[in-house]
Short mmCIF file of C-alpha atoms in Angstrom, two decimals:
data_model
loop_
_atom_site.label_atom_id
_atom_site.label_comp_id
_atom_site.label_asym_id
_atom_site.label_seq_id
_atom_site.Cartn_x
_atom_site.Cartn_y
_atom_site.Cartn_z
CA MET L 1 69.39 80.69 146.63
CA THR L 2 69.09 81.50 142.94
CA ASP L 3 66.57 83.85 141.43
CA ASP L 4 64.57 80.94 140.05
CA GLN L 5 64.46 79.20 143.42
CA GLU L 6 63.34 82.36 145.16
CA LEU L 7 60.61 82.93 142.60
CA VAL L 8 59.37 79.36 142.87
CA ARG L 9 59.42 79.51 146.66
CA ARG L 10 57.21 82.59 146.57
CA CYS L 11 54.88 81.00 144.03
CA LEU L 12 54.50 77.93 146.21
CA ARG L 13 53.33 80.21 149.01
CA ASP L 14 50.46 81.31 146.72
CA ASP L 15 51.86 84.77 146.21
CA PRO L 16 49.93 86.28 143.23
CA ALA L 17 52.70 88.78 142.59
CA ALA L 18 55.18 85.94 142.25
CA VAL L 19 52.91 84.10 139.84
CA ARG L 20 52.55 87.25 137.80
CA GLU L 21 56.32 87.65 137.76
CA LEU L 22 56.66 84.06 136.60
CA VAL L 23 54.22 84.65 133.75
CA ASP L 24 55.92 87.88 132.74
CA ARG L 25 59.32 86.24 132.75
CA PHE L 26 58.42 83.33 130.49
CA GLN L 27 55.38 84.41 128.49
CA THR L 28 57.34 85.53 125.43
CA ASP L 29 59.36 82.34 125.18
CA VAL L 30 56.37 80.11 125.83
CA TYR L 31 54.05 81.88 123.44
CA ALA L 32 56.65 82.13 120.67
CA LEU L 33 57.49 78.47 120.95
CA CYS L 34 53.81 77.57 120.80
CA VAL L 35 53.37 79.69 117.69
CA ARG L 36 56.39 78.13 116.01
CA LEU L 37 55.36 74.59 116.83
CA LEU L 38 51.65 74.90 116.21
CA ARG L 39 51.88 77.44 113.35
CA HIS L 40 48.62 78.93 114.57
CA ARG L 41 48.33 81.95 116.82
CA HIS L 42 44.93 81.21 118.27
CA ASP L 43 45.85 77.64 119.17
CA ALA L 44 49.17 78.90 120.49
CA GLU L 45 47.46 81.32 122.84
CA ASP L 46 45.22 78.60 124.25
CA VAL L 47 48.09 76.19 124.67
CA ALA L 48 50.34 78.81 126.25
CA GLN L 49 47.62 79.58 128.76
CA GLU L 50 47.37 75.89 129.56
CA VAL L 51 51.14 75.71 129.89
CA PHE L 52 51.23 78.35 132.60
CA LEU L 53 48.44 76.65 134.46
CA ARG L 54 50.43 73.45 134.39
CA VAL L 55 53.61 75.19 135.41
CA VAL L 56 52.04 76.86 138.43
CA ARG L 57 50.35 73.63 139.54
CA SER L 58 53.54 71.58 139.09
CA LEU L 59 56.08 73.90 140.65
CA HIS L 60 56.47 71.60 143.66
CA ARG L 61 57.90 68.95 141.31
CA TRP L 62 60.56 71.22 139.85
CA ASP L 63 64.14 70.17 140.62
CA GLY L 64 65.68 73.23 142.23
CA THR L 65 69.16 72.23 141.14
CA ARG L 66 68.30 72.72 137.47
CA PRO L 67 67.41 75.88 135.62
CA LEU L 68 63.75 76.80 135.45
CA ARG L 69 63.54 77.91 131.82
CA PRO L 70 64.21 74.51 130.18
CA TRP L 71 61.71 72.94 132.55
CA VAL L 72 59.03 75.43 131.54
CA LEU L 73 59.85 75.00 127.85
CA GLY L 74 59.72 71.23 128.29
CA ILE L 75 56.15 71.54 129.54
CA THR L 76 55.46 73.81 126.57
CA VAL L 77 56.75 71.21 124.11
CA ASN L 78 54.67 68.50 125.75
CA ARG L 79 51.50 70.56 125.64
CA CYS L 80 52.11 71.49 122.00
CA ARG L 81 52.64 67.83 121.16
CA THR L 82 49.32 67.00 122.77
CA ALA L 83 47.63 69.83 120.90
CA MET L 84 49.10 68.66 117.60
CA ALA L 85 47.86 65.14 118.28
CA LYS L 86 44.37 66.50 118.93
CA ARG L 87 44.54 68.67 115.86
CA VAL L 88 44.95 65.63 113.64
CA LYS L 89 41.55 64.39 114.78
CA ARG L 90 39.67 67.59 113.99
CA PRO L 91 39.06 69.43 110.70
CA PRO L 92 41.67 72.00 109.64
CA THR L 93 41.26 75.55 110.85
CA ALA L 94 40.84 78.61 108.69
CA ASP L 95 43.93 79.76 106.89
CA TYR L 96 43.73 83.35 108.04
CA LEU L 97 44.64 82.24 111.57
CA ALA L 98 47.66 80.31 110.41
CA ASP L 99 51.04 81.81 111.21
CA LEU L 100 53.45 81.17 108.39
CA PRO L 101 56.99 82.50 108.07
CA ASP L 102 57.46 85.60 106.01
CA ARG L 103 58.18 85.00 102.38
CA ASP L 104 60.99 87.01 100.90
CA PRO L 105 61.84 85.39 97.62
CA GLN L 106 63.96 88.35 96.61
CA SER L 107 66.70 87.58 99.12
CA GLU L 108 69.42 85.07 98.46
CA GLY L 109 67.91 81.64 98.97
CA GLY L 110 64.66 83.29 99.93
CA GLU L 111 62.49 81.06 97.82
CA LEU L 112 63.99 77.91 99.23
CA ALA L 113 63.82 79.32 102.76
CA ALA L 114 60.13 80.01 102.32
CA ALA L 115 59.65 76.49 101.03
CA ILE L 116 61.46 75.14 104.06
CA GLY L 117 59.14 77.08 106.33
CA ALA L 118 56.15 75.62 104.53
CA CYS L 119 57.49 72.08 104.87
CA VAL L 120 58.37 72.28 108.57
CA GLY L 121 54.73 71.82 109.50
CA GLU L 122 54.69 68.46 107.77
CA LEU L 123 57.49 66.99 109.85
CA ARG L 124 56.90 64.47 112.55
CA ALA L 125 56.29 66.04 115.96
CA GLU L 126 59.64 65.18 117.54
CA TYR L 127 61.56 66.17 114.40
CA ARG L 128 59.67 69.45 114.21
CA GLU L 129 60.39 70.19 117.86
CA VAL L 130 64.16 69.84 117.57
CA PHE L 131 64.22 71.61 114.21
CA VAL L 132 62.27 74.59 115.55
CA LEU L 133 64.29 74.75 118.75
CA PHE L 134 67.58 74.59 116.85
CA HIS L 135 66.96 76.59 113.70
CA GLU L 136 64.20 79.00 114.76
CA THR L 137 65.08 79.72 118.38
CA GLY L 138 68.82 79.13 118.11
CA ARG L 139 69.16 76.86 121.14
CA SER L 140 72.10 74.55 121.65
CA TYR L 141 71.97 70.77 121.51
CA GLU L 142 72.30 70.58 125.29
CA GLU L 143 69.43 72.99 125.86
CA ILE L 144 67.23 71.10 123.40
CA ALA L 145 68.11 67.81 125.08
CA GLU L 146 67.11 69.32 128.42
CA ILE L 147 63.83 70.59 127.01
CA VAL L 148 62.71 67.46 125.20
CA GLY L 149 64.13 65.15 127.85
CA ARG L 150 66.29 63.14 125.45
CA PRO L 151 70.04 62.59 125.13
CA VAL L 152 72.07 64.94 123.00
CA GLY L 153 72.78 62.14 120.54
CA THR L 154 69.09 61.58 120.02
CA VAL L 155 68.58 65.29 119.43
CA LYS L 156 71.32 65.31 116.80
CA THR L 157 69.82 62.27 115.11
CA TRP L 158 66.36 63.78 115.01
CA LEU L 159 67.72 67.04 113.68
CA HIS L 160 69.61 65.25 110.92
CA ARG L 161 66.52 63.30 109.95
CA ALA L 162 64.41 66.46 109.98
CA ARG L 163 66.80 68.16 107.55
CA GLN L 164 66.88 65.07 105.36
CA MET L 165 63.09 64.92 105.24
CA LEU L 166 62.91 68.62 104.35
CA LEU L 167 65.43 68.08 101.59
CA ASP L 168 63.43 65.14 100.26
CA GLN L 169 60.26 67.22 100.27
CA LEU L 170 61.96 70.06 98.41
CA LYS L 171 63.21 67.59 95.85
CA ALA L 172 59.76 66.10 95.51
CA LYS L 173 58.40 69.59 94.81
CA GLY L 174 61.04 70.20 92.22
CA LEU L 175 62.69 72.98 94.20
CA MET L 176 65.97 71.12 94.57
CA PRO L 177 67.83 69.25 91.88
CA THR L 178 67.92 65.54 92.38
CA GLU L 179 71.27 63.79 92.26
CA PRO L 180 72.09 62.33 88.86
CA ALA L 181 71.85 58.61 88.63
CA PRO L 182 75.21 56.91 89.19
CA GLN L 183 77.00 56.00 85.99
CA THR L 184 77.19 52.28 85.46
CA THR L 185 79.69 50.86 83.10
CA MET G 1 75.00 75.89 113.09
CA ASN G 2 77.88 74.87 110.90
CA THR G 3 78.82 77.07 108.00
CA PRO G 4 77.06 75.68 104.94
CA PRO G 5 79.11 74.66 101.97
CA PRO G 6 79.00 77.41 99.35
CA ASN G 7 77.86 75.07 96.64
CA ASP G 8 75.02 73.49 98.65
CA PRO G 9 71.80 75.40 97.95
CA PHE G 10 69.87 73.58 100.66
CA ALA G 11 72.41 74.48 103.33
CA ARG G 12 72.40 78.08 102.20
CA ALA G 13 68.61 78.17 102.27
CA LEU G 14 68.62 76.62 105.72
CA ALA G 15 71.01 79.28 106.96
CA VAL G 16 68.82 82.01 105.52
CA TYR G 17 65.76 80.45 107.08
CA SER G 18 67.41 80.21 110.50
CA THR G 19 68.67 83.76 110.44
CA ARG G 20 65.32 85.10 109.42
CA GLU G 21 63.32 83.08 111.92
CA GLN G 22 65.56 83.91 114.84
CA ALA G 23 65.22 87.57 114.00
CA ARG G 24 61.44 87.34 113.89
CA ALA G 25 59.99 88.50 117.16
CA ILE G 26 56.81 86.79 118.26
CA ALA G 27 55.24 88.67 121.11
CA PRO G 28 52.21 87.49 123.04
CA PRO G 29 49.00 89.38 122.39
CA PRO G 30 48.09 92.25 124.69
CA GLY G 31 46.42 91.17 127.89
CA PHE G 32 47.80 87.68 127.62
CA ALA G 33 49.44 87.75 131.05
CA ALA G 34 46.24 89.04 132.66
CA ARG G 35 44.22 86.23 131.11
CA VAL G 36 46.76 83.71 132.27
CA MET G 37 46.65 85.12 135.79
CA ALA G 38 42.87 84.99 135.85
CA ASP G 39 42.94 81.43 134.62
CA VAL G 40 45.54 80.35 137.14
CA LEU G 41 43.85 82.00 140.09
CA ASN G 42 40.24 81.14 139.26
CA ARG G 43 40.35 77.67 137.80
CA PRO G 44 39.47 75.08 140.41
CA ARG G 45 42.44 73.28 141.77
CA TRP G 46 40.72 69.90 141.71
CA PRO G 47 40.31 68.65 138.17
CA TRP G 48 38.15 65.66 137.50
CA LYS G 49 41.11 63.28 137.59
CA ALA G 50 41.96 64.28 141.12
CA VAL G 51 38.32 64.03 142.16
CA ALA G 52 38.05 60.56 140.61
CA ALA G 53 41.25 59.43 142.29
CA SER G 54 40.05 60.76 145.65
CA THR G 55 36.71 59.01 145.27
CA LEU G 56 38.42 55.75 144.43
CA ALA G 57 40.75 56.11 147.39
CA LEU G 58 37.84 56.78 149.72
CA ALA G 59 35.97 53.75 148.39
CA LEU G 60 38.99 51.53 148.94
CA ALA G 61 39.43 52.91 152.43
CA ALA G 62 35.77 52.21 153.21
CA VAL G 63 36.10 48.65 151.98
CA GLY G 64 39.18 48.20 154.11
CA VAL G 65 37.50 49.58 157.21
CA GLY G 66 34.43 47.42 156.62
CA TYR G 67 36.54 44.34 156.26
CA ALA G 68 38.35 45.13 159.47
CA VAL G 69 35.19 45.90 161.45
CA TRP G 70 32.95 43.13 160.07
CA PRO G 71 32.41 40.41 162.74
CA LYS G 72 34.14 37.25 161.91
CA ALA G 73 33.35 33.68 163.05
CA LYS G 74 35.42 32.99 166.08
CA PRO G 75 37.42 29.82 165.86
CA GLU G 76 36.81 26.99 168.31
CA PRO G 77 38.89 27.38 171.44
CA VAL G 78 41.64 24.90 171.48
CA PRO G 79 41.80 22.96 174.79
CA PRO G 80 45.11 23.11 176.48
CA GLN G 81 47.16 20.19 175.49
CA PRO G 82 48.55 18.08 178.37
CA VAL G 83 52.20 18.33 178.73
CA VAL G 84 53.69 15.06 177.77
CA THR G 85 57.06 14.35 179.17
CA VAL G 86 58.85 11.73 177.31
CA THR G 87 61.16 9.71 179.46
CA GLU G 88 63.60 7.69 177.57
CA PRO G 89 63.84 4.05 178.64
CA PRO G 90 67.09 3.02 180.15
CA PRO G 91 69.42 1.55 177.67
CA SER G 92 68.72 -2.16 177.54
CA VAL G 93 71.48 -4.65 177.47
CA ALA G 94 71.53 -6.48 174.20
CA PRO G 95 70.51 -10.13 174.77
CA ASN G 96 73.12 -12.68 174.10
CA ILE G 97 71.86 -14.78 171.23
CA GLY G 98 74.29 -17.57 171.98
CA ASP G 99 73.01 -17.95 175.51
CA GLN G 100 69.41 -17.86 174.34
CA LEU G 101 70.00 -20.45 171.66
CA SER G 102 71.88 -22.61 174.09
CA GLU G 103 69.06 -22.32 176.58
CA ALA G 104 66.52 -23.12 173.88
CA GLY G 105 68.56 -26.12 172.82
CA ASN G 106 68.78 -27.43 176.33
CA ALA G 107 65.08 -26.89 176.88
CA LEU G 108 64.28 -28.72 173.66
CA ALA G 109 66.56 -31.57 174.55
CA LYS G 110 65.04 -31.78 178.04
CA LEU G 111 61.53 -31.68 176.65
CA THR G 112 62.31 -34.34 174.11
CA ARG G 113 63.87 -36.51 176.70
CA THR G 114 61.00 -36.02 179.13
CA THR G 115 58.42 -36.66 176.47
CA ALA G 116 60.20 -39.72 175.32
CA GLU G 117 60.48 -41.02 178.84
CA LYS G 118 56.81 -40.34 179.62
CA ALA G 119 55.29 -41.28 176.30
CA THR G 120 57.17 -44.39 175.44
CA PRO G 121 55.64 -46.81 177.99
CA ARG G 122 52.09 -45.50 177.40
CA ALA G 123 52.41 -45.56 173.69
CA LEU G 124 53.93 -48.93 173.48
CA LEU G 125 52.28 -50.71 176.37
CA PRO G 126 48.60 -51.32 176.96
CA GLU G 127 46.85 -49.52 179.74
CA PRO G 128 47.80 -51.01 183.02
CA ALA G 129 44.15 -51.19 184.11
CA LYS G 130 43.14 -53.14 181.10
CA VAL G 131 45.99 -55.45 181.20
CA ASP G 132 45.54 -58.35 183.34
CA PRO G 133 48.14 -58.86 185.88
CA PRO G 134 50.69 -61.11 184.45
CA LYS G 135 50.27 -64.62 185.29
CA PRO G 136 53.13 -66.56 186.27
CA LEU G 137 54.60 -67.68 183.07
CA SER G 138 55.46 -71.05 182.36
CA ALA G 139 58.94 -71.96 181.85
CA GLU G 140 58.43 -71.98 178.13
CA ALA G 141 57.06 -68.49 178.22
CA ASN G 142 59.82 -66.87 180.21
CA PRO G 143 61.85 -65.71 177.27
CA ALA G 144 58.81 -63.87 175.82
CA ALA G 145 57.99 -62.34 179.15
CA ASP G 146 61.49 -61.15 179.50
CA ALA G 147 61.29 -59.58 176.07
CA ILE G 148 58.07 -57.78 176.86
CA ALA G 149 59.47 -56.56 180.14
CA ALA G 150 62.46 -55.15 178.28
CA VAL G 151 60.30 -53.10 175.92
CA PRO G 152 60.24 -49.84 177.94
CA ALA G 153 63.94 -49.77 178.36
CA ALA G 154 64.40 -50.57 174.71
CA ALA G 155 62.01 -47.84 173.66
CA LYS G 156 63.80 -45.38 175.85
CA SER G 157 67.12 -46.34 174.46
CA GLY G 158 65.63 -46.20 170.97
CA LEU G 159 64.47 -42.63 171.38
CA GLU G 160 67.66 -41.60 173.00
CA PRO G 161 69.35 -40.98 169.62
CA VAL G 162 66.58 -38.54 168.76
CA ALA G 163 67.22 -36.38 171.81
CA GLY G 164 70.95 -36.78 171.42
CA GLY G 165 70.79 -35.92 167.73
CA THR G 166 68.81 -32.77 168.43
CA ARG G 167 71.30 -31.68 171.04
CA ARG G 168 74.20 -32.36 168.72
CA ALA G 169 72.52 -30.48 165.87
CA ILE G 170 72.03 -27.44 168.03
CA ASN G 171 75.55 -27.64 169.35
CA ALA G 172 76.88 -27.96 165.82
CA PHE G 173 74.82 -24.97 164.77
CA LEU G 174 76.16 -22.92 167.64
CA ARG G 175 79.71 -23.91 166.80
CA ASP G 176 79.21 -23.03 163.17
CA THR G 177 77.85 -19.64 164.02
CA GLY G 178 80.65 -19.01 166.46
CA LEU G 179 78.32 -18.49 169.37
CA ARG G 180 79.79 -21.39 171.31
CA PRO G 181 83.45 -22.21 171.32
CA ASN G 182 84.54 -25.69 170.35
#
């Protein structure tokens, strides 16, 4: 029996120590992913709390043959997607709670990198998810596919489209040179 | 991530962004795990969806039980049906059409002959009671009396072709149909 299976078995027996161990094991990953996807620490804390509630209540549905971490992060992505959908319907929150990437325009490509970070929040939800998981958390295509519940090919396609949309936004802001018009003879 | 081309500023910026973001540590706020534990252990396990689903299930179960328990109109008892045993009739021998036609022809010929024999004198002669007994004819009248006396025999012989013709017609019909050999 793996460590994950043993932990889940203890949690299913309503062992508070096991639940606490589960929270301690995954809280950093869950909270960080919520912050990166929602770009808002307060919202991220609420959503992460909801994620753990869901995880504990749904442990009986976990497939013991698969690793536990992608399953937990999959629930995290789903809850963040729901929170982002709700956020569209409500007025924007105060800026001081927003969590934006550090700006370091002095480094090589720093200005463009900061612009990329500012544009990530404008991507579609599924594009933002794969972009954050790939570029900000450094996960592989297979891990991302496991988390979002899509084939690897779909993940690659979404990631390509996310980069293309970011590039288009940078060009629209004048931060990237547009290609010269093709010469016609 | 693939190594960006050196002359692609976007790829270089993306690499810088990835490196910087992956190095950025985002730690949960202090007391986060304790709040999560309190939430997990204290929040009721039956959210409103589960309560609604349970209520609906109970209502459906009550309807089902009521339908099963509700008295229903009993159907009329069906009287026992008598057992009917069908006995097949013995195989009948097919009647011989030739024999029947021959018999009918003979009967018709006999009837015609009998009718002719019985009807001819009555039809052609006056009633015996009304006819005066013949007087002795004179010598001059003998030929006429002989003629009158010969009337029944003549009538019989006159109708004889009718009976004979009928018999021959039936016999010819039977020969034509092959029911009677030549």
